Short mmCIF file of C-alpha atoms in Angstrom, two decimals:
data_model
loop_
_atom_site.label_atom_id
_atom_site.label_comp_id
_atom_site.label_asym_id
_atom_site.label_seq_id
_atom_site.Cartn_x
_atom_site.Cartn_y
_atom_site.Cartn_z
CA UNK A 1284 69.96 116.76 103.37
CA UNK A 1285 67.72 114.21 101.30
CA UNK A 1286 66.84 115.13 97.67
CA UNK A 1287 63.12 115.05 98.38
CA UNK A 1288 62.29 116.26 101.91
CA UNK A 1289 59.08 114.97 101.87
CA UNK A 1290 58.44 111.03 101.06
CA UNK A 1291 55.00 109.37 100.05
CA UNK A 1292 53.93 105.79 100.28
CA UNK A 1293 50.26 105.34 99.21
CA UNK A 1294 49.03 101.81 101.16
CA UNK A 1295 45.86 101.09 98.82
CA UNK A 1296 43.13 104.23 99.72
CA UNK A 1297 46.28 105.70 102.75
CA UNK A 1298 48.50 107.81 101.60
CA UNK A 1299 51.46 108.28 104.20
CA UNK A 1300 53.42 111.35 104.22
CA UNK A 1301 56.96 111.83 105.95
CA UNK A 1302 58.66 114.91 106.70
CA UNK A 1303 62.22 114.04 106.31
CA UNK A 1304 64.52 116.90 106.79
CA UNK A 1305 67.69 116.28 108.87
CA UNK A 1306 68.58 116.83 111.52
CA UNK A 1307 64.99 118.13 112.84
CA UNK A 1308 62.47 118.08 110.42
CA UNK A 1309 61.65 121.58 110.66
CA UNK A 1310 60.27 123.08 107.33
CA UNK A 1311 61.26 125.85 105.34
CA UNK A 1312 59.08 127.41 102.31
CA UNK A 1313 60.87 125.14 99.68
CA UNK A 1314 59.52 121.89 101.80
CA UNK A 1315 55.95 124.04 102.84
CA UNK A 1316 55.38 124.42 99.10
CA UNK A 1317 55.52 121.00 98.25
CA UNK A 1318 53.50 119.75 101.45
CA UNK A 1319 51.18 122.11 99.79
CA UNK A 1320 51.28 119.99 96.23
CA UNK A 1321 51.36 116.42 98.25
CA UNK A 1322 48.00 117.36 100.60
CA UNK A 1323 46.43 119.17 97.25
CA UNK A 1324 46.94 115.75 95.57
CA UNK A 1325 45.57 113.38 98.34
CA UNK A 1326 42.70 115.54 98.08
CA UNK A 1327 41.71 115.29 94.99
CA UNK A 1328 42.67 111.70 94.34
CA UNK A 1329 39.16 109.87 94.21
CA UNK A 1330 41.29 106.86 95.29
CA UNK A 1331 42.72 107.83 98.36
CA UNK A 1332 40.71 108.22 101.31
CA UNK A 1333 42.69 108.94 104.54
CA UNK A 1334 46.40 110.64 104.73
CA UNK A 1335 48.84 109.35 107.53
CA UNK A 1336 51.75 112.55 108.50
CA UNK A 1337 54.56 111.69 110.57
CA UNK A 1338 58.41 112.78 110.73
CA UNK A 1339 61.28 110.82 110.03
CA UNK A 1340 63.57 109.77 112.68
CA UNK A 1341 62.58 109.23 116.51
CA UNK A 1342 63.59 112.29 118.30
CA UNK A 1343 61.36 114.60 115.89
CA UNK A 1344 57.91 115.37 114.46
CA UNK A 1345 58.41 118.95 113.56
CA UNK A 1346 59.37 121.97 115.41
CA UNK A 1347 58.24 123.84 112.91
CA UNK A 1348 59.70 127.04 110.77
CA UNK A 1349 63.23 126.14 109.75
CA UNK A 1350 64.81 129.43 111.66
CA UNK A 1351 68.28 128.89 109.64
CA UNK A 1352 66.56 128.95 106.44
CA UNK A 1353 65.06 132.22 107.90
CA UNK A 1354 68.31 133.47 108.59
CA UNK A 1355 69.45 132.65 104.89
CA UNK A 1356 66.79 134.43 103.54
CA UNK A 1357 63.55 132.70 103.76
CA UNK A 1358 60.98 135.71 104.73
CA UNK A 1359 59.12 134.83 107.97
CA UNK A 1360 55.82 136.02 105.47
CA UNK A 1361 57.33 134.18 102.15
CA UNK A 1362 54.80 131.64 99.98
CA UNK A 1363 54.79 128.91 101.99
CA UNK A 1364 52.20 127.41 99.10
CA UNK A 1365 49.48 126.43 98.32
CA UNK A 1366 47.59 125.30 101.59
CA UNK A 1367 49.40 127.82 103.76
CA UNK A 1368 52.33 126.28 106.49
CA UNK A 1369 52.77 122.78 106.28
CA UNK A 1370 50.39 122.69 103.37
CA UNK A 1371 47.55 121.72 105.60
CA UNK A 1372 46.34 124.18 107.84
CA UNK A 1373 44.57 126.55 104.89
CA UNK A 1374 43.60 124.08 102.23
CA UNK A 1375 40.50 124.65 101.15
CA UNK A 1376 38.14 121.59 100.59
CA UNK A 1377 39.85 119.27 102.37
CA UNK A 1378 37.00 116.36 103.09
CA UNK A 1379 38.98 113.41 104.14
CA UNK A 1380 40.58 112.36 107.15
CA UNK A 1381 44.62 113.16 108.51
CA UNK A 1382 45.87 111.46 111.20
CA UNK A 1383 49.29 112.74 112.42
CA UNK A 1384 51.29 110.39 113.78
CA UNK A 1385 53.75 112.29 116.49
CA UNK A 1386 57.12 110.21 116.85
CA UNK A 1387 58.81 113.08 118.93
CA UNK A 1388 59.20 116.93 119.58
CA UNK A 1389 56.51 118.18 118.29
CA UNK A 1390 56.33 122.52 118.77
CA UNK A 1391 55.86 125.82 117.44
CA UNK A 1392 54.56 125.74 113.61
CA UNK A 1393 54.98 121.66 113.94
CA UNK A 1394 51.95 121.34 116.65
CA UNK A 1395 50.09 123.88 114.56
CA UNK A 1396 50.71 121.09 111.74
CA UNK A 1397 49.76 118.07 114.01
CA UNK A 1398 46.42 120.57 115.26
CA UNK A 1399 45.61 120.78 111.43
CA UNK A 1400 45.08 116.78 111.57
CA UNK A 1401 41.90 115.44 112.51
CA UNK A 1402 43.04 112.55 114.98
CA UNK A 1403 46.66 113.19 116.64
CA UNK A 1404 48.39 109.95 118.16
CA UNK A 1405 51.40 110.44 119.55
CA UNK A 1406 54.36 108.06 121.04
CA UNK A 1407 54.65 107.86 124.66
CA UNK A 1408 58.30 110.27 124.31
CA UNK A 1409 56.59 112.83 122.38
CA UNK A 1410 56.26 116.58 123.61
CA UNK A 1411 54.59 119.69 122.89
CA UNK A 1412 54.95 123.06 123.08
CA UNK A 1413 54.60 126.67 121.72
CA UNK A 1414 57.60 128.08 122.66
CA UNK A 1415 57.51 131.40 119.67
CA UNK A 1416 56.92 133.87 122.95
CA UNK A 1417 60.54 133.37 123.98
CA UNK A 1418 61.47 134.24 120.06
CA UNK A 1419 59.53 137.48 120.49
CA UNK A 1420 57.15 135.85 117.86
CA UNK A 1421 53.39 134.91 117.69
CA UNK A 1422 52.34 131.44 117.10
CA UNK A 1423 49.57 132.66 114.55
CA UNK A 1424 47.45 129.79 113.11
CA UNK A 1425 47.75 127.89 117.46
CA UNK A 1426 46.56 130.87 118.65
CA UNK A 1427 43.24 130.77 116.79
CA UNK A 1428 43.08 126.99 117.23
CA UNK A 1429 44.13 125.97 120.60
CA UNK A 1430 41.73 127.73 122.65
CA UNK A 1431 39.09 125.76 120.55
CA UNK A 1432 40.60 122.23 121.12
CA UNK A 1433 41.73 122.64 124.71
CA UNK A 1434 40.48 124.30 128.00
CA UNK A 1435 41.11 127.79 127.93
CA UNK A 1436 43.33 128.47 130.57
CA UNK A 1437 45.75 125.49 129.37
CA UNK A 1438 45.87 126.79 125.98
CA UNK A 1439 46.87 130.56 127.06
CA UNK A 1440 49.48 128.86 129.51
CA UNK A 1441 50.80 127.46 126.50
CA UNK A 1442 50.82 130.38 124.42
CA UNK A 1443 52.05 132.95 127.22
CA UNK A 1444 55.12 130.74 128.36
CA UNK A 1445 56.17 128.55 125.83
CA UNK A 1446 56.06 125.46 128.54
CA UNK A 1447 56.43 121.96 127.59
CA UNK A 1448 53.91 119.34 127.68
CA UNK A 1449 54.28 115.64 128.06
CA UNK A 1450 52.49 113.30 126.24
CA UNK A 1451 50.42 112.12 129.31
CA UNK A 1452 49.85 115.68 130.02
CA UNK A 1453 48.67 116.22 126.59
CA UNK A 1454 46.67 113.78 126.28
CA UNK A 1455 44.83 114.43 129.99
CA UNK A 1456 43.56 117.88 128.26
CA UNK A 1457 42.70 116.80 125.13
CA UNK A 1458 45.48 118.04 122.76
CA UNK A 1459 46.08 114.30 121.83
CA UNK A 1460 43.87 111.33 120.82
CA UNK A 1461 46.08 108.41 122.28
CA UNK A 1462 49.31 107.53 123.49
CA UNK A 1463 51.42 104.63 122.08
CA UNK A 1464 54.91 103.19 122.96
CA UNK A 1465 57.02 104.44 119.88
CA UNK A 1466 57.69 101.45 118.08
CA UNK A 1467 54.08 101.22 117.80
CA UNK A 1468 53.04 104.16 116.92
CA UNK A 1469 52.85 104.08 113.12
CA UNK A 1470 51.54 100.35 113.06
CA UNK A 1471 49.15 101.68 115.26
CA UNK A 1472 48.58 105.12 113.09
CA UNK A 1473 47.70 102.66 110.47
CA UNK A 1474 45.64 100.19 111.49
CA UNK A 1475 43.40 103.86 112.43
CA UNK A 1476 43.42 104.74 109.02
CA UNK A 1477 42.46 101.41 107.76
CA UNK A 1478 39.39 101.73 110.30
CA UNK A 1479 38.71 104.88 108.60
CA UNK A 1480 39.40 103.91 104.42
CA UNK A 1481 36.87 101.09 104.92
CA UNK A 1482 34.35 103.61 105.87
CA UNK A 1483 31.71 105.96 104.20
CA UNK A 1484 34.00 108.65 102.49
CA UNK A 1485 31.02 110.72 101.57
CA UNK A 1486 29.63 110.66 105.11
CA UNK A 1487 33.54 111.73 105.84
CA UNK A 1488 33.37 114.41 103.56
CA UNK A 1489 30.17 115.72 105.05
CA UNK A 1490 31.08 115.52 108.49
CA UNK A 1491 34.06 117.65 107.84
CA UNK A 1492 32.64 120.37 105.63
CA UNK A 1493 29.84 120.63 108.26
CA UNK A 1494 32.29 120.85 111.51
CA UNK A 1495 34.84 123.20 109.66
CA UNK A 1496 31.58 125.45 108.65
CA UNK A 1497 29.61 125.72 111.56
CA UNK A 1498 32.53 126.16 114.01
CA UNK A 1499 31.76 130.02 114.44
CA UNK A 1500 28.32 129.49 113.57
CA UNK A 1501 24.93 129.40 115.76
CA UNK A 1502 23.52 125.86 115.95
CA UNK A 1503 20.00 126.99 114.27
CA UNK A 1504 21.69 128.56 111.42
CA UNK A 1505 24.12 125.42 110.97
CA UNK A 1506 20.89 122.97 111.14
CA UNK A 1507 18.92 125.45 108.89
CA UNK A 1508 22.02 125.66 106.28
CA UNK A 1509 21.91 121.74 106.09
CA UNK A 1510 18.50 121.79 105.97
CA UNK A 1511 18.38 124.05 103.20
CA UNK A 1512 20.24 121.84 101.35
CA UNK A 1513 23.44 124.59 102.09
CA UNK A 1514 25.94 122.33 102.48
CA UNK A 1515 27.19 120.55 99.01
CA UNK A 1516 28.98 117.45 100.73
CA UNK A 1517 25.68 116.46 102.66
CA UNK A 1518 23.58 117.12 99.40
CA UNK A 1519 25.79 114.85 97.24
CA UNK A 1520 25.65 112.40 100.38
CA UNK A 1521 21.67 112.62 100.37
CA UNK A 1522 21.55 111.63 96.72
CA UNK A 1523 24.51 109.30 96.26
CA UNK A 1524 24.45 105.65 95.80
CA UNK A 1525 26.74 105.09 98.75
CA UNK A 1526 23.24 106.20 101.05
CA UNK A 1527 21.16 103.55 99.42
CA UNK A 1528 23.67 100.91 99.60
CA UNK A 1529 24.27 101.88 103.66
CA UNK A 1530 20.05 101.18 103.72
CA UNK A 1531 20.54 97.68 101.59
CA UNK A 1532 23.38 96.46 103.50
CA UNK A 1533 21.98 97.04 106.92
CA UNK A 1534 18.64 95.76 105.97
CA UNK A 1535 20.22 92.96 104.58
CA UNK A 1536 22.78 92.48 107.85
CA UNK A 1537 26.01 92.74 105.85
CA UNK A 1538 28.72 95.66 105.89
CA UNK A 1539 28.36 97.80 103.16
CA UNK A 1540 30.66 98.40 100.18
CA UNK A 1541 31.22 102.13 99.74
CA UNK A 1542 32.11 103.43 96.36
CA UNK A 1543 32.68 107.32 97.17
CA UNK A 1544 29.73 108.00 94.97
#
């Protein structure tokens, strides 16, 4: 096993983050914990705008609790850290964008990691599935989730027999955002999160605090929240210098030059 199970490159304002734990990448609360530390980091660095998560190897993203680190001890409802499993999927305040880039299996607490991503691409091998219902377990954090991403019916198929999806499959109900050949996946995974660092990381930051807020909310009382000047992303937005120079540089037919402030 590698010292550090999880390894960070930062590509000027993209952090990439690896999960690389042989021979499956599956995570235990030792690697959850600092997942936890990494994503809190990315966060709050005013320098890095978009995170890229993959897995190590080709044959695996993640199938997700490490089940022999369970049987050596680790407690099923242990600290997995700060930002719950995987570090991602209960950190608070997250405002910029993950992409999760799926290079293989990808099931159980590991899909619930790729669903905690805001844009999933996936190579053209890659599968999915939630197979915890033939472990007598529940998969917690998809069962909330997947029934919000997906059709209904699909997602409770899922959940209630553990079957596999393909990557075509997945991406035909909307699980996953595209479908590359695998040795173009993470070039590809990149030159998205290039896209998105040269954008408006304010305008990011709103959009997601907005979506994450309203998603069990009324669509009056969302619009009257921002409205009522609710919502602190879209009122540091509103009064930012990044929303006057988005007015001078389109006025002025140029692309802006976004500052994050």
């Amino acid at each position: 096993m590698t010292d550090n199970p999880i390894k960070t490159t930062r590509n000027g304002h993209v952090l990439e983050v690896v999960l690389d734990r042989p021979k499956a990448n599956a995570i235990d609360l030792a690697t959850s914990r600092i997942m936890g530390e990494v994503f809190t980091e990315f966060r709050d660095d005013p320098e890095l705008r978009v995170a890229i998560v993959t897995g190590a190897g080709e044959k695996f993203f993640c199938p997700g609790w490490d089940l022999k680190a369970a049987a050596e001890g680790d407690a099923v409802d242990g600290d997995y850290g700060v930002g719950g499993f995987g570090g991602l999927q209960e950190l608070r305040g997250l405002n910029k964008p993950v992409i999760a880039a799926v290079n293989g299996i990808c099931c159980g607490g590991g899909l619930e990691l790729a669903l905690s991503a805001d844009i999933i691409l996936a190579a053209n091998h890659a599968t999915f599935a939630l197979p915890e219902i033939r472990s007598g377990t529940v998969a917690d954090a998809a069962s909330i989730k997947l029934p919000k991403r997906i059709p209904y019916h699909i997602a409770m198929e899922m959940l209630l027999t553990g079957r596999w999806f393909d990557a075509e499959e997945a991406t035909r109900w909307g699980l996953i955002n595209h479908i590359y050949p695998a040795n173009d996946l993470m070039a590809e995974a990149r030159k998205m999160a290039e896209l998105l660092a040269s954008g408006p990381p304010l305008v990011y930051a709103a959009i997601k605090e907005v979506v994450r807020e309203a998603e069990d909310m009324k669509f009056q009382d969302a619009l009257n929240r921002i409205k009522g000047s609710q919502f602190a992303t879209v009122e540091k937005l509103y009064r930012s210098e990044d929303q006057k120079e988005g007015a001078r540089a389109f006025a002025e037919k140029r692309d802006p030059v976004w500052k994050g402030r």
